Coordinates of N, CA and C in Angstrom, one line a residue:
M196 N 8.3 26.1 -41.7 CA 8.4 27.4 -40.9 C 8.8 28.5 -41.9
N197 N 8.0 29.6 -41.8 CA 8.3 30.7 -42.8 C 9.5 31.4 -42.4
M198 N 10.1 32.2 -43.3 CA 11.4 32.8 -43.1 C 11.4 33.8 -41.9
K199 N 10.4 34.6 -41.7 CA 10.4 35.5 -40.7 C 10.4 34.8 -39.3
V200 N 9.6 33.8 -39.1 CA 9.6 33.0 -37.9 C 11.0 32.4 -37.7
R201 N 11.6 31.8 -38.7 CA 12.9 31.3 -38.6 C 13.9 32.3 -38.2
Q202 N 13.9 33.5 -38.7 CA 14.8 34.6 -38.3 C 14.6 34.9 -36.9
I203 N 13.4 35.0 -36.4 CA 13.2 35.3 -35.0 C 13.7 34.2 -34.1
V204 N 13.4 33.0 -34.4 CA 13.9 31.8 -33.6 C 15.4 31.8 -33.6
M205 N 16.1 32.0 -34.7 CA 17.6 32.0 -34.8 C 18.1 33.2 -33.9
A206 N 17.5 34.3 -34.1 CA 18.0 35.5 -33.3 C 17.8 35.2 -31.8
S207 N 16.7 34.7 -31.4 CA 16.4 34.4 -30.0 C 17.5 33.4 -29.5
M208 N 17.8 32.4 -30.3 CA 18.7 31.4 -29.8 C 20.1 32.0 -29.6
A209 N 20.5 32.8 -30.6 CA 21.8 33.4 -30.5 C 21.9 34.4 -29.3
V210 N 20.9 35.2 -29.1 CA 20.9 36.1 -28.0 C 20.9 35.3 -26.6
A211 N 20.1 34.3 -26.6 CA 20.0 33.5 -25.3 C 21.3 32.9 -25.0
M212 N 22.1 32.5 -26.0 CA 23.4 31.9 -25.8 C 24.4 32.9 -25.5
G213 N 24.1 34.2 -25.6 CA 25.1 35.2 -25.4 C 26.1 35.3 -26.5
V214 N 25.8 34.8 -27.7 CA 26.8 34.9 -28.8 C 26.8 36.3 -29.4
Y215 N 25.7 36.8 -29.7 CA 25.7 38.2 -30.2 C 24.2 38.6 -30.2
S216 N 24.0 39.9 -30.3 CA 22.7 40.4 -30.4 C 22.4 40.8 -31.9
T217 N 21.2 40.7 -32.2 CA 20.8 40.9 -33.6 C 19.7 41.9 -33.7
A218 N 19.8 42.8 -34.7 CA 18.8 43.7 -35.0 C 18.3 43.4 -36.4
W219 N 17.0 43.4 -36.6 CA 16.4 43.1 -37.9 C 16.0 44.4 -38.6
G220 N 16.6 44.6 -39.8 CA 16.3 45.8 -40.6 C 14.9 45.7 -41.2
A221 N 14.5 46.8 -41.8 CA 13.2 46.8 -42.5 C 13.2 45.9 -43.7
D222 N 14.4 45.5 -44.2 CA 14.5 44.6 -45.3 C 14.4 43.1 -44.9
G223 N 14.3 42.9 -43.6 CA 14.2 41.5 -43.1 C 15.5 40.8 -42.9
K224 N 16.6 41.5 -43.1 CA 17.9 40.9 -43.0 C 18.5 41.2 -41.6
A225 N 19.3 40.3 -41.1 CA 19.9 40.4 -39.8 C 21.1 41.3 -39.9
N226 N 21.3 42.1 -38.9 CA 22.5 43.0 -38.8 C 23.1 42.7 -37.4
A227 N 24.2 41.9 -37.5 CA 24.9 41.6 -36.2 C 25.5 42.9 -35.7
E228 N 25.2 43.2 -34.4 CA 25.8 44.4 -33.8 C 27.2 44.1 -33.3
A229 N 27.5 42.9 -32.9 CA 28.8 42.5 -32.3 C 29.0 41.0 -32.4
G230 N 30.2 40.6 -32.4 CA 30.5 39.2 -32.3 C 30.5 38.5 -33.6
P231 N 30.9 37.2 -33.6 CA 31.0 36.4 -34.8 C 29.7 36.0 -35.4
A232 N 29.7 35.5 -36.6 CA 28.5 35.0 -37.2 C 28.2 33.6 -36.6
V233 N 27.0 33.3 -36.6 CA 26.5 32.0 -36.0 C 25.6 31.3 -37.0
E234 N 25.8 30.0 -37.1 CA 24.9 29.2 -37.9 C 24.5 28.0 -37.2
T235 N 23.4 27.4 -37.6 CA 22.9 26.2 -37.0 C 22.8 25.1 -38.1
R236 N 23.3 23.9 -37.8 CA 23.2 22.8 -38.7 C 22.7 21.6 -38.0
T237 N 21.8 20.8 -38.5 CA 21.3 19.6 -37.9 C 21.8 18.4 -38.6
F238 N 22.4 17.4 -37.9 CA 22.9 16.2 -38.4 C 22.0 15.0 -38.1
K239 N 21.5 14.4 -39.1 CA 20.7 13.2 -38.9 C 21.7 12.0 -38.8
L240 N 21.6 11.3 -37.7 CA 22.5 10.2 -37.5 C 21.9 8.8 -37.9
T241 N 22.8 8.0 -38.5 CA 22.3 6.7 -38.9 C 22.7 5.6 -37.9
Y242 N 23.9 5.6 -37.4 CA 24.5 4.6 -36.6 C 24.7 5.0 -35.2
A243 N 25.2 6.2 -35.0 CA 25.6 6.7 -33.6 C 24.4 7.2 -32.9
S244 N 24.5 7.2 -31.6 CA 23.5 7.7 -30.7 C 23.6 9.3 -30.6
A245 N 22.4 9.9 -30.7 CA 22.4 11.4 -30.7 C 23.0 11.9 -29.4
A246 N 22.6 11.3 -28.3 CA 23.1 11.8 -27.0 C 24.6 11.6 -26.9
E247 N 25.1 10.5 -27.3 CA 26.6 10.3 -27.3 C 27.3 11.3 -28.2
V248 N 26.8 11.5 -29.3 CA 27.5 12.4 -30.3 C 27.4 13.9 -29.7
A249 N 26.3 14.3 -29.2 CA 26.2 15.6 -28.6 C 27.1 15.8 -27.4
E250 N 27.2 14.8 -26.6 CA 28.2 14.8 -25.5 C 29.6 15.0 -25.9
R251 N 29.9 14.2 -27.0 CA 31.3 14.3 -27.5 C 31.6 15.6 -28.1
L252 N 30.7 16.1 -28.9 CA 30.9 17.5 -29.5 C 31.0 18.5 -28.5
N253 N 30.2 18.5 -27.5 CA 30.3 19.5 -26.4 C 31.6 19.4 -25.6
A254 N 32.1 18.2 -25.4 CA 33.3 18.0 -24.7 C 34.5 18.5 -25.5
Q255 N 34.5 18.3 -26.8 CA 35.6 18.7 -27.7 C 35.5 20.2 -28.1
M256 N 34.3 20.7 -28.2 CA 34.2 22.1 -28.8 C 33.9 23.2 -27.8
C257 N 33.5 22.8 -26.6 CA 33.2 23.9 -25.6 C 34.4 24.4 -24.9
R258 N 35.0 25.5 -25.5 CA 36.2 26.1 -25.0 C 35.9 27.4 -24.3
E259 N 34.7 28.0 -24.6 CA 34.4 29.3 -24.1 C 33.3 29.2 -23.0
L260 N 33.2 30.1 -22.1 CA 32.2 30.2 -21.1 C 31.0 31.1 -21.6
G261 N 29.8 30.6 -21.3 CA 28.6 31.4 -21.6 C 28.4 32.5 -20.6
P262 N 27.3 33.2 -20.7 CA 27.0 34.3 -19.8 C 26.8 33.9 -18.4
D263 N 26.4 32.6 -18.2 CA 26.2 32.1 -16.9 C 27.4 31.5 -16.2
G264 N 28.6 31.6 -16.9 CA 29.8 31.1 -16.4 C 30.1 29.6 -16.7
K265 N 29.1 28.9 -17.3 CA 29.2 27.5 -17.6 C 29.7 27.4 -19.0
P266 N 30.3 26.3 -19.4 CA 30.8 26.1 -20.7 C 29.6 26.2 -21.7
F267 N 29.9 27.0 -22.8 CA 28.9 27.2 -23.9 C 28.8 25.9 -24.7
R268 N 27.6 25.3 -24.7 CA 27.3 24.1 -25.3 C 26.9 24.4 -26.8
V269 N 27.6 23.7 -27.7 CA 27.3 23.9 -29.1 C 26.3 22.9 -29.7
A270 N 26.2 21.7 -29.0 CA 25.4 20.6 -29.6 C 24.2 20.3 -28.7
T271 N 23.1 20.0 -29.3 CA 21.9 19.6 -28.6 C 21.4 18.3 -29.3
A272 N 21.1 17.2 -28.5 CA 20.7 15.9 -29.0 C 19.2 15.9 -29.1
Y273 N 18.7 15.4 -30.1 CA 17.2 15.1 -30.3 C 17.1 13.6 -30.5
E274 N 17.0 12.9 -29.4 CA 17.0 11.5 -29.4 C 15.8 10.9 -30.1
E275 N 14.7 11.5 -30.1 CA 13.5 10.9 -30.8 C 13.8 10.8 -32.3
A276 N 14.5 11.8 -32.8 CA 14.8 11.8 -34.3 C 16.2 11.3 -34.6
N277 N 17.0 11.0 -33.5 CA 18.4 10.5 -33.6 C 19.1 11.6 -34.4
A278 N 19.1 12.8 -34.0 CA 19.7 13.9 -34.7 C 20.4 14.8 -33.7
V279 N 21.4 15.6 -34.1 CA 22.1 16.5 -33.3 C 22.1 17.9 -34.0
S280 N 21.8 18.9 -33.3 CA 21.8 20.2 -33.8 C 23.0 21.0 -33.2
V281 N 23.7 21.6 -34.1 CA 24.9 22.4 -33.7 C 24.7 23.8 -34.0
T282 N 24.9 24.7 -33.0 CA 24.8 26.2 -33.2 C 26.1 26.7 -32.8
A283 N 26.9 27.3 -33.7 CA 28.2 27.9 -33.4 C 28.7 28.7 -34.6
S284 N 30.0 29.1 -34.5 CA 30.6 29.8 -35.6 C 30.7 28.8 -36.8
P285 N 30.7 29.3 -38.1 CA 30.8 28.5 -39.2 C 32.0 27.5 -39.1
E286 N 33.2 28.0 -38.6 CA 34.3 27.1 -38.4 C 34.1 26.0 -37.5
T287 N 33.4 26.2 -36.4 CA 33.1 25.2 -35.4 C 32.1 24.2 -36.0
V288 N 31.1 24.7 -36.7 CA 30.1 23.8 -37.3 C 30.8 22.9 -38.3
K289 N 31.8 23.4 -39.0 CA 32.5 22.6 -40.0 C 33.3 21.5 -39.3
A290 N 34.0 21.9 -38.2 CA 34.7 20.9 -37.4 C 33.8 19.9 -36.8
C291 N 32.6 20.3 -36.4 CA 31.6 19.3 -35.8 C 31.2 18.3 -36.9
A292 N 31.0 18.8 -38.1 CA 30.6 18.0 -39.2 C 31.7 16.9 -39.5
G293 N 32.9 17.2 -39.3 CA 34.0 16.2 -39.5 C 33.9 15.2 -38.4
I294 N 33.7 15.6 -37.1 CA 33.6 14.7 -36.0 C 32.4 13.7 -36.2
V295 N 31.2 14.3 -36.6 CA 30.0 13.5 -36.9 C 30.3 12.5 -38.0
A296 N 31.0 12.8 -39.0 CA 31.3 11.9 -40.1 C 32.2 10.8 -39.6
E297 N 33.1 11.1 -38.6 CA 34.0 10.0 -38.1 C 33.3 9.1 -37.2
V298 N 32.3 9.5 -36.4 CA 31.7 8.7 -35.4 C 30.4 8.0 -35.9
D299 N 29.7 8.6 -36.9 CA 28.5 8.0 -37.4 C 28.8 7.0 -38.5
V300 N 29.4 5.9 -38.2 CA 29.8 4.9 -39.1 C 29.2 3.5 -38.8
K301 N 29.0 2.7 -39.8 CA 28.4 1.4 -39.5 C 29.4 0.6 -38.7
P302 N 28.9 0.0 -37.6 CA 29.8 -0.8 -36.7 C 30.4 -2.0 -37.5
K303 N 31.6 -2.4 -37.2 CA 32.1 -3.6 -37.7 C 31.5 -4.8 -37.2
Q304 N 31.2 -5.8 -38.0 CA 30.5 -7.0 -37.6 C 31.6 -8.0 -37.1
V305 N 31.3 -8.7 -36.0 CA 32.2 -9.7 -35.5 C 31.6 -11.0 -35.8
Y306 N 32.5 -11.9 -36.4 CA 32.0 -13.2 -36.8 C 32.5 -14.2 -35.8

């Protein structure tokens, strides 16, 4: 995906989630008009289920309400790829990375 398309997609996601609005300058850089910075990180899982990890992240990290009055979901599961995408503030993404590291571990074998 080229950089301009990526910028448009990221801005659309952020605005749709009610996190902040973005204006793109002539230089192609984003200028946040209000609100915190937002980043997206995708975690490829080896052992854990993407649906279960996304559910856990949303349960632990969804403290704020979105524009529709429902809890703002930070994680989306991509079961086909067994991956979870997190879109939130840098601090929340870092916290989610820690949770993913804790739960995506090789299960203990029982003999």
